[in-house]
Each structure stands twice: as C-alpha cells, then as structure tokens.
XYZ file of C-alpha atoms in Angstrom:
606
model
C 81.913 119.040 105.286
C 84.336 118.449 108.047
C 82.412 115.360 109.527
C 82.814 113.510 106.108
C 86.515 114.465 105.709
C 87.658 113.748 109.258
C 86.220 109.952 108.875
C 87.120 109.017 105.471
C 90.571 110.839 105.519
C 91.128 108.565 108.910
C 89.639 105.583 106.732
C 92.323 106.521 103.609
C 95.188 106.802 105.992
C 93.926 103.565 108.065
C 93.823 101.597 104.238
C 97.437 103.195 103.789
C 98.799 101.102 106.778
C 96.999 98.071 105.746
C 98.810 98.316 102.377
C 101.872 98.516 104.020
C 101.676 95.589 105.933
C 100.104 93.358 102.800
C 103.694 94.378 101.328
C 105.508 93.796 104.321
C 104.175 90.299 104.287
C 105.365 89.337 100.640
C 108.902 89.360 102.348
C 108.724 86.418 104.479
C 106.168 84.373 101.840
C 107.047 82.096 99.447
C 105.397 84.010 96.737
C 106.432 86.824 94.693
C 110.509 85.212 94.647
C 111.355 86.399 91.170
C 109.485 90.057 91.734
C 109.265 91.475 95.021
C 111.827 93.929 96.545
C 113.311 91.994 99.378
C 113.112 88.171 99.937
C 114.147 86.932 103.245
C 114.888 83.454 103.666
C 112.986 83.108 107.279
C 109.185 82.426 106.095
C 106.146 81.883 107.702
C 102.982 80.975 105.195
C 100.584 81.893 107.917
C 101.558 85.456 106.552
C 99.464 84.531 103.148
C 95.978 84.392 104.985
C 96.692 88.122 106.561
C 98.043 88.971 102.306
C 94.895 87.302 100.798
C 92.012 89.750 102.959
C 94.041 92.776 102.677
C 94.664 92.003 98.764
C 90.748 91.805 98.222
C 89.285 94.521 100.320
C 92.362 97.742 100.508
C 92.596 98.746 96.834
C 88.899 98.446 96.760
C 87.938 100.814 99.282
C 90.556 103.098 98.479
C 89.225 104.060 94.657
C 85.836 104.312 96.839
C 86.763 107.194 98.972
C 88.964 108.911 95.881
C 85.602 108.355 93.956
C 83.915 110.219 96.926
C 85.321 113.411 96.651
C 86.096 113.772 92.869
C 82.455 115.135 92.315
C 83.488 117.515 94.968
C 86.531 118.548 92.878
C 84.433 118.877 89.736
C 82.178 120.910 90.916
C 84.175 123.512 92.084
C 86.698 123.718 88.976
C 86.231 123.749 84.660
C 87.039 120.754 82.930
C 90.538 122.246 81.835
C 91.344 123.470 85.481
C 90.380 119.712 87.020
C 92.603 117.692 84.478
C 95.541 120.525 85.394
C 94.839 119.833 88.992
C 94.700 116.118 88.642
C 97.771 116.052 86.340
C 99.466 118.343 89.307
C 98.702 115.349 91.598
C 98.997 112.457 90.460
C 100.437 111.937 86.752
C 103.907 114.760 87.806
C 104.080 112.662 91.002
C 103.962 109.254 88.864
C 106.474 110.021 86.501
C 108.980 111.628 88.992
C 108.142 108.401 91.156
C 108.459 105.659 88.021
C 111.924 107.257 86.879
C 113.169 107.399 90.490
C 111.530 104.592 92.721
C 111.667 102.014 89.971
C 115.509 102.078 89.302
C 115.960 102.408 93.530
C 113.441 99.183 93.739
C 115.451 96.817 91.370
C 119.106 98.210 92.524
C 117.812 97.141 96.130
C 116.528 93.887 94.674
C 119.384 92.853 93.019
C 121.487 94.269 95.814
C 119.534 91.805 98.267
C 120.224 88.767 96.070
C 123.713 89.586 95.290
C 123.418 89.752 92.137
C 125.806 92.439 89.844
C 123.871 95.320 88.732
C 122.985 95.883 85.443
C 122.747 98.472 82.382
C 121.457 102.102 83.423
C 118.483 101.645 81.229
C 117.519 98.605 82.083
C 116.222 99.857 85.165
C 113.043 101.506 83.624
C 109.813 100.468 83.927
C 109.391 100.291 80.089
C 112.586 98.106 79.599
C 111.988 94.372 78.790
C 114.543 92.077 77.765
C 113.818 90.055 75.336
C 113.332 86.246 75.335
C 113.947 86.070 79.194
C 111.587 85.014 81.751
C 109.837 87.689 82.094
C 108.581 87.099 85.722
C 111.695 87.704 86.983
C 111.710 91.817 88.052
C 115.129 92.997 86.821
C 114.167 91.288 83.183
C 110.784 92.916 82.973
C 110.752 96.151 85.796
C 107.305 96.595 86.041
C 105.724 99.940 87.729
C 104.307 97.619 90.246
C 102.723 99.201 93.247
C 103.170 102.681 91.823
C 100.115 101.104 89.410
C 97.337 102.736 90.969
C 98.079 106.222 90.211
C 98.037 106.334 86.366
C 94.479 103.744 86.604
C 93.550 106.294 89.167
C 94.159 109.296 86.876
C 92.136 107.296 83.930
C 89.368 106.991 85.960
C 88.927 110.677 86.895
C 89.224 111.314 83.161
C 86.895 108.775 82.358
C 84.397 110.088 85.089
C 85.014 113.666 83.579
C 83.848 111.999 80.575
C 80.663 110.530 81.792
C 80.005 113.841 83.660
C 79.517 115.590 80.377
C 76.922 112.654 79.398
C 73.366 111.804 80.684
C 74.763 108.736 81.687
C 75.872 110.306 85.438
C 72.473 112.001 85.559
C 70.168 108.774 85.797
C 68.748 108.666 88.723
C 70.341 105.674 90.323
C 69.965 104.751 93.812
C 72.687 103.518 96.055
C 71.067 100.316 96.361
C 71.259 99.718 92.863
C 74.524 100.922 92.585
C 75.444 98.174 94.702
C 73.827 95.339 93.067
C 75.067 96.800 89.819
C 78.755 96.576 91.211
C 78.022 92.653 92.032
C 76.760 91.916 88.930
C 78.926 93.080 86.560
C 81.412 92.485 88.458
C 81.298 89.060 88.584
C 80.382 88.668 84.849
C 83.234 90.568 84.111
C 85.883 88.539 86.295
C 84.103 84.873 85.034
C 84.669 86.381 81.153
C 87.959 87.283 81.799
C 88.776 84.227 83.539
C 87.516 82.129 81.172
C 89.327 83.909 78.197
C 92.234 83.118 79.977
C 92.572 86.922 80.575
C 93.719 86.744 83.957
C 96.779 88.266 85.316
C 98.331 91.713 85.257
C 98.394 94.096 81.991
C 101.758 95.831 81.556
C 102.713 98.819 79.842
C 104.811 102.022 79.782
C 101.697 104.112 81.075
C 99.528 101.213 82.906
C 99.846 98.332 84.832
C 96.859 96.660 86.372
C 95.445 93.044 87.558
C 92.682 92.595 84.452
C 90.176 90.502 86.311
C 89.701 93.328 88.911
C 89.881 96.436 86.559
C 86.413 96.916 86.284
C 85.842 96.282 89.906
C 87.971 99.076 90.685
C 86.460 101.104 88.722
C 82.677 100.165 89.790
C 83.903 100.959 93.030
C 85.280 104.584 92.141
C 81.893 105.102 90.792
C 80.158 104.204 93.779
C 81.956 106.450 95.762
C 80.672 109.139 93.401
C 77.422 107.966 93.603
C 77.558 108.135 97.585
C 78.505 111.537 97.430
C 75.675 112.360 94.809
C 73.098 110.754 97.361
C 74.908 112.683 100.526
C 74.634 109.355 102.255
C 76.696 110.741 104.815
C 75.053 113.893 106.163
C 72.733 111.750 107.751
C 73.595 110.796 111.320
C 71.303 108.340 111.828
C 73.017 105.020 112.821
C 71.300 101.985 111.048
C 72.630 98.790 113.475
C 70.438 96.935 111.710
C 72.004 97.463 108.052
C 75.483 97.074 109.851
C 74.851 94.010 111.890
C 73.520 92.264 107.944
C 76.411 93.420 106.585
C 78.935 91.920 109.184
C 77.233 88.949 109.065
C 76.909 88.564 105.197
C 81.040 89.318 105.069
C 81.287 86.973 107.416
C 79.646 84.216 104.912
C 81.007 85.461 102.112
C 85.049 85.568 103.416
C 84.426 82.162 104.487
C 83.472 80.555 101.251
C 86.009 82.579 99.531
C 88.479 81.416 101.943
C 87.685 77.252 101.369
C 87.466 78.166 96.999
C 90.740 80.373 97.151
C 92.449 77.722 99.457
C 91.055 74.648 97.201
C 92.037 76.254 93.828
C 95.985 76.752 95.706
C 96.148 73.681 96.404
C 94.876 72.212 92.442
C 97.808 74.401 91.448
C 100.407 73.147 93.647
C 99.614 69.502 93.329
C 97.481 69.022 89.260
C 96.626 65.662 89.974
C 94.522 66.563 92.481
C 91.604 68.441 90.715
C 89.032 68.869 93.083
C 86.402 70.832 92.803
C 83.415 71.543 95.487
C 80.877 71.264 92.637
C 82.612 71.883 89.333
C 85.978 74.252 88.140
C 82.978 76.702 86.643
C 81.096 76.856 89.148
C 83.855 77.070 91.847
C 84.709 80.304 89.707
C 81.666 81.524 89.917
C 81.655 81.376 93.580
C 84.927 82.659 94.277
C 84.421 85.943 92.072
C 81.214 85.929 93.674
C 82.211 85.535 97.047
C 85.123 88.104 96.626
C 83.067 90.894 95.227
C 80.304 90.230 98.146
C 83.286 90.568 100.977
C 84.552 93.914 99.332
C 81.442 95.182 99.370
C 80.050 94.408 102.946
C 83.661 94.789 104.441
C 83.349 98.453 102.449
C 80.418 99.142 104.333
C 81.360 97.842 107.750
C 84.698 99.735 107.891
C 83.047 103.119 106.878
C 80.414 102.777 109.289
C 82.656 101.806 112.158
C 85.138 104.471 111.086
C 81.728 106.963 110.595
C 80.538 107.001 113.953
C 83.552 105.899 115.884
C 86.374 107.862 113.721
C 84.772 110.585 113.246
C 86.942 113.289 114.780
C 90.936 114.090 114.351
C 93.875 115.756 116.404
C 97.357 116.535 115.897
C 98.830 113.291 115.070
C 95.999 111.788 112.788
C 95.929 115.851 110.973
C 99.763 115.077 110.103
C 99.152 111.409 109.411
C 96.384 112.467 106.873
C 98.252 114.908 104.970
C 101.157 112.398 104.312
C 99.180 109.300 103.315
C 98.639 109.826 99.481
C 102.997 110.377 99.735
C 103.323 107.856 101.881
C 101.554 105.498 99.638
C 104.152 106.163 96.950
C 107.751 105.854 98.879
C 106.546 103.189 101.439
C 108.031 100.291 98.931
C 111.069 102.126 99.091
C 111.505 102.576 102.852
C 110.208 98.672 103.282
C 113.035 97.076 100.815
C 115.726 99.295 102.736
C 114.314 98.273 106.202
C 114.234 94.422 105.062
C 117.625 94.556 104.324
C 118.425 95.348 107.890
C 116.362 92.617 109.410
C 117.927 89.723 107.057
C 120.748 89.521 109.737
C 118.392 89.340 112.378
C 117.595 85.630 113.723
C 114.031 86.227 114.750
C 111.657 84.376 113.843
C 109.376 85.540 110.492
C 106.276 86.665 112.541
C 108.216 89.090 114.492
C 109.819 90.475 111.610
C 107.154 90.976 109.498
C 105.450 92.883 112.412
C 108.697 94.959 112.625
C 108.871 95.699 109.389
C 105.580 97.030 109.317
C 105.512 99.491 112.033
C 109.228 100.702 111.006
C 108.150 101.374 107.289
C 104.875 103.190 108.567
C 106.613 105.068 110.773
C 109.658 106.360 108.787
C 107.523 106.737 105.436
C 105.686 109.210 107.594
C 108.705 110.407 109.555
C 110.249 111.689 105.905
C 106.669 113.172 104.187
C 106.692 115.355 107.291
C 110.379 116.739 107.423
C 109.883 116.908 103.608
C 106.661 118.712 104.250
C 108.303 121.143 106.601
C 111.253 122.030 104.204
C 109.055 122.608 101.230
C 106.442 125.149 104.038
C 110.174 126.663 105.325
C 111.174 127.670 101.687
C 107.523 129.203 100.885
C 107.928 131.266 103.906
C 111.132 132.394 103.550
C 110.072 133.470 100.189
C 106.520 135.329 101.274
C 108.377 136.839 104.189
C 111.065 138.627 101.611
C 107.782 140.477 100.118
C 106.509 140.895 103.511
C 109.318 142.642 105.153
C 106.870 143.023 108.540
C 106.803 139.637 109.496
C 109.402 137.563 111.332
C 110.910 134.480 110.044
C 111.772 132.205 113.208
C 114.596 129.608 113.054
C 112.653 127.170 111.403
C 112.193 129.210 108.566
C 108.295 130.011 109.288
C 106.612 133.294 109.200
C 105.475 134.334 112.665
C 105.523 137.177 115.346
C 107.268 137.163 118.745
C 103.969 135.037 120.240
C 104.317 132.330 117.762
C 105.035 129.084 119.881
C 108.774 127.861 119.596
C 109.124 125.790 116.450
C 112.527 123.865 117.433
C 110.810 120.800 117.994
C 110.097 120.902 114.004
C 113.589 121.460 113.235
C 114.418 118.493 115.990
C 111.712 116.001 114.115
C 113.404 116.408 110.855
C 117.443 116.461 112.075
C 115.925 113.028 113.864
C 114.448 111.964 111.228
C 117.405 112.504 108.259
C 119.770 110.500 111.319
C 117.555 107.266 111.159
C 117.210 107.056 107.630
C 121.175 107.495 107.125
C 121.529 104.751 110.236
C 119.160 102.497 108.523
C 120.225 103.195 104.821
C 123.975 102.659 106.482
C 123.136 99.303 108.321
C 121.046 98.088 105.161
C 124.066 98.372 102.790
C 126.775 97.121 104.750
C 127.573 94.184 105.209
C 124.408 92.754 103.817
C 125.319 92.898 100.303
C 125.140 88.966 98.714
C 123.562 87.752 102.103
C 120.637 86.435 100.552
C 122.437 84.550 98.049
C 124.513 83.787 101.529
C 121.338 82.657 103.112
C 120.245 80.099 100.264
C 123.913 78.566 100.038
C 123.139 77.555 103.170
C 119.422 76.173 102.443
C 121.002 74.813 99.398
C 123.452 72.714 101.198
C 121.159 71.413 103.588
C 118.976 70.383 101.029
C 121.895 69.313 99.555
C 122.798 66.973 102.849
C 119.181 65.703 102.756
C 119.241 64.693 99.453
C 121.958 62.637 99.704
C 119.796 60.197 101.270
C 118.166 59.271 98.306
C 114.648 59.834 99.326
C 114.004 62.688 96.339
C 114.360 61.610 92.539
C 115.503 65.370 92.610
C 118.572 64.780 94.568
C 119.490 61.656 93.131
C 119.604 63.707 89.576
C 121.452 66.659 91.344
C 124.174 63.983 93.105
C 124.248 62.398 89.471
C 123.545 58.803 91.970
C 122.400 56.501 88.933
C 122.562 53.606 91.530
C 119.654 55.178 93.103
C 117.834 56.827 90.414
C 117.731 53.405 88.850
C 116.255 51.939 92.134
C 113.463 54.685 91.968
C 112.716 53.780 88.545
C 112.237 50.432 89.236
C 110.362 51.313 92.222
C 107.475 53.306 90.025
C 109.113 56.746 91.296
C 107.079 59.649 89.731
C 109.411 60.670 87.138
C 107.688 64.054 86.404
C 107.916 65.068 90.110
C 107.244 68.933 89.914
C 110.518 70.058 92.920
C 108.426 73.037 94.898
C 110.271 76.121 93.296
C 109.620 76.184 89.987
C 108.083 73.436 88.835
C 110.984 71.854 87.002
C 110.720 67.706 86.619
C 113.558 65.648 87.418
C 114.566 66.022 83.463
C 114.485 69.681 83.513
C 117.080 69.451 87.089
C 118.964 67.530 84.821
C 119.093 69.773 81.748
C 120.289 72.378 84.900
C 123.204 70.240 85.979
C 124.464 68.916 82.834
C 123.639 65.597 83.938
C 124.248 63.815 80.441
C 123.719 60.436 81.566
C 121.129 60.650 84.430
C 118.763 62.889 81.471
C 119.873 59.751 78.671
C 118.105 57.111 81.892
C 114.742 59.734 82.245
C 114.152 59.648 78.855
C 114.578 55.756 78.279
C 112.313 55.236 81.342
C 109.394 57.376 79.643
C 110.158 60.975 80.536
C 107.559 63.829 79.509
C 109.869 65.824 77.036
C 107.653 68.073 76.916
C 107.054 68.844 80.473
C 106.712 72.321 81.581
C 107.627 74.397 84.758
C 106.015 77.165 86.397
C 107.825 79.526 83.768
C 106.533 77.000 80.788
C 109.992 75.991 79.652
C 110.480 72.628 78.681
C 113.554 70.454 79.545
C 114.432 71.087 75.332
C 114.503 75.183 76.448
C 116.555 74.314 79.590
C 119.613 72.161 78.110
C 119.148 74.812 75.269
C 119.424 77.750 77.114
C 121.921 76.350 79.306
C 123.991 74.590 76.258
C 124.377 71.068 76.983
C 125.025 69.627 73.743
C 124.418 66.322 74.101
C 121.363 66.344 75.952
C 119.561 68.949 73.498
C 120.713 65.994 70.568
C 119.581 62.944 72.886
C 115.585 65.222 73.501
C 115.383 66.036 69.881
C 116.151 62.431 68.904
C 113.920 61.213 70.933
C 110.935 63.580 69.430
C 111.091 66.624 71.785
C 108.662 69.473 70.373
C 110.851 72.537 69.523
C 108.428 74.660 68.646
C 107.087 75.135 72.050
C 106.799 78.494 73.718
C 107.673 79.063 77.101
C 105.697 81.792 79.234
C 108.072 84.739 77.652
C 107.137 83.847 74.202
C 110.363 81.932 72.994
C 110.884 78.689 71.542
C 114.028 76.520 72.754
C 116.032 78.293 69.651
C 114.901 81.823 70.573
C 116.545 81.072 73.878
C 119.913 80.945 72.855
C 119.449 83.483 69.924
C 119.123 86.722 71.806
C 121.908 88.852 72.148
C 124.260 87.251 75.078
C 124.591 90.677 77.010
C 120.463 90.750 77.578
C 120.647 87.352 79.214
C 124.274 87.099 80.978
C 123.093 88.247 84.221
C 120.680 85.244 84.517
C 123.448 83.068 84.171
C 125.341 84.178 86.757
C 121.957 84.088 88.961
C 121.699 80.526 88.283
C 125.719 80.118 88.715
C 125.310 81.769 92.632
C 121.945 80.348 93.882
C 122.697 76.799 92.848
C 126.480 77.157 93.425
C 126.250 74.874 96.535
C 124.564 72.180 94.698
C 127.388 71.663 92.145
C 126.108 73.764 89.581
C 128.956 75.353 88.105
C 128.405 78.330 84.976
C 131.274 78.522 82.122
C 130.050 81.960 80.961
C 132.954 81.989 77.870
C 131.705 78.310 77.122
C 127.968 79.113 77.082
C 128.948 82.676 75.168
C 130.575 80.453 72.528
C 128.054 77.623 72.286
C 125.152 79.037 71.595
C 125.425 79.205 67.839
C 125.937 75.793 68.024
C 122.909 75.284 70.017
C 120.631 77.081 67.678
C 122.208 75.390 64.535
C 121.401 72.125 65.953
C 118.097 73.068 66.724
C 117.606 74.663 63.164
C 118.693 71.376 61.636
C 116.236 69.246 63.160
C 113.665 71.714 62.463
C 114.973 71.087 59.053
C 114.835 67.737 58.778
C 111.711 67.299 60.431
C-alpha cells in the first residue's frame, strides 16, 4: 500500500507544480487578454510551446491517479458514506472556493487593468451580463480553474453508478483499456469538432473544455481499471515497454506540434489555408496525435516516478498533504504575486520563472500554517477532555519529551509576514499600471503609425491623404489589426471616424466583416453610437440581423440596460485613451434610443 501511495502522491503533487507554471505562463502570453487574472505587458510567445504540453498531458494524468484510488475508497465505505465523504472533499471545498476565490480573481483582474470595480453580484460565477462580449471575464466570471472539482465529483458519482452495474465487472484488460481510451477518444473529439462543439461548457455547477470531457473521463476510468488489475504491486521493471513508449510520445508530440502550430497559424492569417493533407484529416491527426502523447507521456511519467520516486521524507510528506489545497488557492496567490512583478523591468522569461516558484512556494507556505492552526485547535480541544496531557506552546498535545515545536509557530508567523508584504507591495502603487503600461504601447504604436505604413493608423490619425494613397495602392482594406480582429472599418466605427468609414465603404469595404468577438463594423458604430456612420452602413446594405459571438444583433447592443454595459465603455475610454479615443458616457447614455430606433426603422423598411 505504501509503495503505490508514496509514488503517485509524489506524481499528484509533481502535476500540481506543472499546473502552476502552465498558469503562470498565461501572464506573459498573448492569449487569454480578456480572461486571465493578471496580464503583464512584457511577453515572450516562446512561453506558449511550454503552455501547449502541459495543457495536453497535466489534467489528464491527474483524473488518472484520482481514478486510481477511488475503488480504494469504495471499497472500504457504503454508497451513502462515499458520496458524504466525497461531498466533504470536494463539492464543500468548491462552493466555499467559487463564492470566495471567484469574486478575489475578478477584483484582482480588474484591479490590474485599472478598471473601477463593479456591482457585488456581479462577481459570481453564475452572473452574466447580458448582450456583452462574453469573453471578457468580469462580463461572464466563469469558475475557471476551480472547474475540475465539480467534473471530478461527477465522475466519482458516475463511477459509483457503474459500480452498481455489470458494466465495471467485464473483464477488461489494461491493454484494452488503453486502446479503448484512443478510440473513442478520438471519435469523440472529431464529432465534437465537427459539430462545431468545441470550446468550453459553462454553467452555475460545471464548466469544462467539451472536446476533452470524455477524455478525462476515459482517463479516470483507467486509473480504476489499473487499480482493479494491481498493475503496480508488481516490481518488475519492463525497459522495454518504457523505452516504446518514450519513443512513440516522442512521434506523436511531434506531429501534434507541426498540426497544432499549422492550424495557429490558418487562424491568425485565413487566407492562408493550408493543410498537410486536408482540414479533416489534419483533425484527425491532431486529436489523434494528442490522445497518443497523453497516453504514452501517462505511462512514462508513472514509470519514471514508480521506480525512481518511489519513497518520501519530510518535505515531500508536507508537500503531499497540501497539493489537492494548493491546487485550489494557487490562482489566487499567482494574480497577487503578478501584480508585484508588473513594476519589475525583467525580461518575461525571468518572470514567468519567478512567478512560478513564488506561487508554489507560498500556496504551500499558507496550506501548512493553515494546516497547523486547524491541528492546534483540535488539540487544544482533545487536551480539555484529556486533562493528563500537556499542550505545548504551539497548541499540540505532547509530554515533556515531545521535540520543541517553535519552529512551527516560526513557519507560520513567517509565513502570514510574506503574504501581508506581498499582498502590501501588490496593491500599492500598482493599481491602473497596466492600463499605465498600454498607454505607453499605445503611444508608441501611436508614433509608428504616424508613418503611414498601417491602413490602421492612417484610420486612427483620421490621415485621408494617406488612406487615399493606400487605396489607390490596392491596400488590403479588410486588414484584420492583431488584437481583435477588427478591419480598418470596424477601427473606424471605434474612433468616430465619419469620413475615413464614408471612403472604406465607397472603396468596397466588407460591411459585414467580423472580428475575433464576431461583431460587425454595424455592432461597433452601434454600440459605440456614431450616428452617422450606423446611417451611411445601413444605406449602403449592412446586414443588421447579424449576431455577434454573445448572441446580439447590432440593436440588441445598444438595448440592454446602460448600467450592465457602462464599465466596458470606460475600458475602451482608458486602453485606447492615448490613441485619441475619447468616451462621452452622458452622450452614449442618451443616444442609444436613437441608435436602436434607427436601426428598427430600417429593419422596417427593409
């Protein structure tokens, strides 16, 4: 019994660090802008590569090894007894974390941007406002990494389900386990792919990436089959087995890596479209591929960790008894660390590596002095009906040969001094730097584009001189600009450029063109209210019926109540400040009904 625990609780807390640093990464990437806690404006893509392994192989394993020793739970308890148990563990732990965490993640996101906070209930994870883009986190505050523990619960239940079935008594070898997992795994991601399925399901009780669900849960299963088959009281070392299995990773990573990389790069630029032999069959191979390096990297680590990790001491004992909290604060502890690093002029790589070890370290640093406090109370408490037993300063029940337990009571005063020296350095003077940080990116973007080499800048300067030269010169006029995906008519609809958006549309301007959050440059002078340019698009046949990626048409934009969508208006009014943009929040309050009427009108007519 110990051998198997010792390895695969070393494994769990070993996945537990790798999860932290796939977070810590999202900081300093240019993905995640709208969602994740902390954005710093010092990047480094290289970052993405490291995010992209970890994001395919960590959740994976992890359901594996719970998997593994949920038989082991079963077996020992009644069905009513395991669901209290479970409950105990993870769903109280959830909910304390979802109405606690979640408000603390989007006050420190939009504390970071410098952007006002918002209504008390907003910050629940089953608030969405209405009509808004819904990618953006403090719009739509989703339970985000706390995700895995309510899918986790629903598996055990689901599992406790099976259990009373034949279905769990077929005997099913591990080999066929496997090539079950592949299988329907990859049938199950194509399907949902090509449903158009993919993405991340979002509810008050779950959250989860669909296109992985069942993976996840093939791979909790295995982990239950594993233990069934007591693959690991053997220990006979199979090198062979291991040295296939590192080799077909190997293969497999690498053609994920060119698909994954090759479908990026389709996104980012459409016209490109290529394909290494067709878009289906490219899917087919990147599922394919991805499944196949879960599963041999799944193997690989255990062994390695099996007959190499096999053992524990003092520090690993503690760091195994805080991973499963750890897990559920480290978000926390990373958003307050970024903030302290934003002032920092090191470069993103060092950072990130920072920022990682600090939020390992502390996350653990505050499960243990939390872990001590809760043992101190308990003892306190068994040592008042135990009048025969000493309590020593720390609070713990021992006799005069008990070793000295101040250095417990010295680990936890240490411990509450960084956090308040941390928590202190995060939140002052760092409050509005990021919005700090991209004034500055915005005005030397701004500088740049004043000589004339974007079609972009020349609509942001309002330069007709030289947006008419680009015309003429067969400039792409549906240019996607990197961030979101607006065309030059959209950057127009932004900056109330009347008369640059009255030249795009004469030239032959897609009115219909979408951005990465599938609004078209109709739902952007809309939302925004510029009058005359929502007249001069519907004129000149604009579609108002379209939906953008929250669900509204152009009208809907400007129809939902102005207090659910004032705080993205002075988002846009800060960010893009430096570029001239300038927000009349009393003009745009009393426009919209104008906006819509207009709209309605035309709808009307037409």
């Amino acid at each position: 019994m110990k051998t198997r625990i010792y390895f695969l609780d070393n494994l769990r807390t070993f996945l537990i660090l790798l999860v932290v640093i796939l977070h810590s990464g999202l900081v300093y990437e240019s993905v995640l802008q709208n969602s994740w806690i902390v954005i710093d404006s010092v990047k480094n893509e290289s970052i993405g590569l490291i995010r992209m392994y970890l994001d395919l192989i960590v959740m994976f394993m992890i359901f594996f090894i719970s998997g593994y020793f949920i038989p082991m739970s079963l077996k020992s308890k009644t069905s009513v007894e395991f669901l209290k148990s479970k409950f105990k563990r993870i769903v109280l732990p959830w909910m304390i974390a979802v109405f606690t965490l979640i408000p603390a993640y989007k006050f420190i996101f939009l504390y970071s941007r410098g952007l006002p906070q918002e209504e008390w209930y907003s910050y629940f994870h089953f608030f969405q406002r209405t009509g808004t883009d819904l990618t953006f986190f403090a719009n739509n505050p989703a339970q985000n990494w706390l995700w895995f523990l309510p899918v986790l619960f629903l598996f055990q239940v689901i599992y406790l389900g099976l259990s009373k079935t034949r279905l769990l008594s077929l005997n099913i070898t591990l080999k066929t386990g496997v090539a079950i997992t592949f299988v329907l795994g990859v049938i199950y991601s194509v399907v949902v792919s090509e449903l158009g399925l993919k993405g991340w399901y979002n509810s008050a009780l779950l959250h989860f990436q669909r296109e992985r669900f069942l993976i996840y849960f093939m791979s909790f299963l295995l982990g239950t089959l594993s233990y069934r088959h007591k693959v690991f009281d053997s220990s006979t070392k199979n090198k062979k087995l291991y040295i296939i299995a590192n080799v077909v990773m190997t293969i497999a990573m690498s053609i994920f890596t060119a698909v994954a990389l090759n479908t990026f790069f389709n996104i980012i630029d459409p016209g490109r479209n290529y394909h290494f032999i067709s878009e289906f069959v490219d899917k087919v191979f990147y599922y394919a591929s991805g499944i196949l390096t879960m599963l041999s990297f799944l193997y690989v680590l255990v062994y390695a960790f099996r007959f190499s990790f096999n053992k524990t001491n003092d520090l690993m004992s503690e760091l195994n008894q805080n991973s499963y909290a750890v897990y559920i604060i480290h978000t926390i502890v990373l958003g307050v660390i970024a903030l302290t690093l934003m002032d920092l002029h090191l470069p993103a790589m060092v950072k990130f590596c920072i920022l990682s070890v600090f939020t390992f370290a502390i996350s653990n640093m505050i499960i243990s002095s939390w872990r001590l406090t809760i043992q101190k109370q308990f003892n306190m408490r068994r040592a008042k009906h135990f009048p025969f037993f000493m309590v020593d300063k720390a609070g713990r029940v021992t006799s005069k040969t008990n070793r000295n337990t101040i250095p417990n009571e010295m680990k936890t005063i240490a411990t509450i001094i960084l956090v308040v020296l941390i928590t202190g350095a995060a939140f002052s003077g760092n409050k509005g730097n990021a919005v700090s940080e991209q004034k500055q990116i915005a005005s030397k973007e701004s500088a740049l584009h004043q000589g004339g080499k974007s079609i972009h800048a020349a609509v942001v300067a309002g330069d007709m001189e030289s947006l008419k030269q680009l015309i003429r010169s067969g400039a792409d006029l549906n240019e996607k600009e990197p961030a979101g995906g607006s065309s030059p008519l959209i950057t127009a609809c932004v900056f109330n450029k009347t008369e640059v958006a009255r030249a795009l549309i004469e030239a032959g301007a897609d009115l219909n063109f979408k951005n990465n959050d599938g609004s078209t440059p109709l739902h952007t002078a809309a939302f925004f209210c510029r009058t005359e340019i929502v007249k001069a698009l519907l004129e000149n046949g604009s579609d108002a019926t379209i939906r953008n990626n929250a669900g509204s048409t152009p009208e809907e934009t400007v129809t939902v109540p102005f207090e659910a969508v004032e705080g993205i208006y002075r988002y846009f009014g800060k960010v893009y400040e430096p570029l001239g943009l300038k927000i009349d929040i009393e003009r745009i309050r009393t426009t919209r009904t104008q906006i819509a009427d207009i709209i309605t009108k035309y709808n009307g007519v037409n």
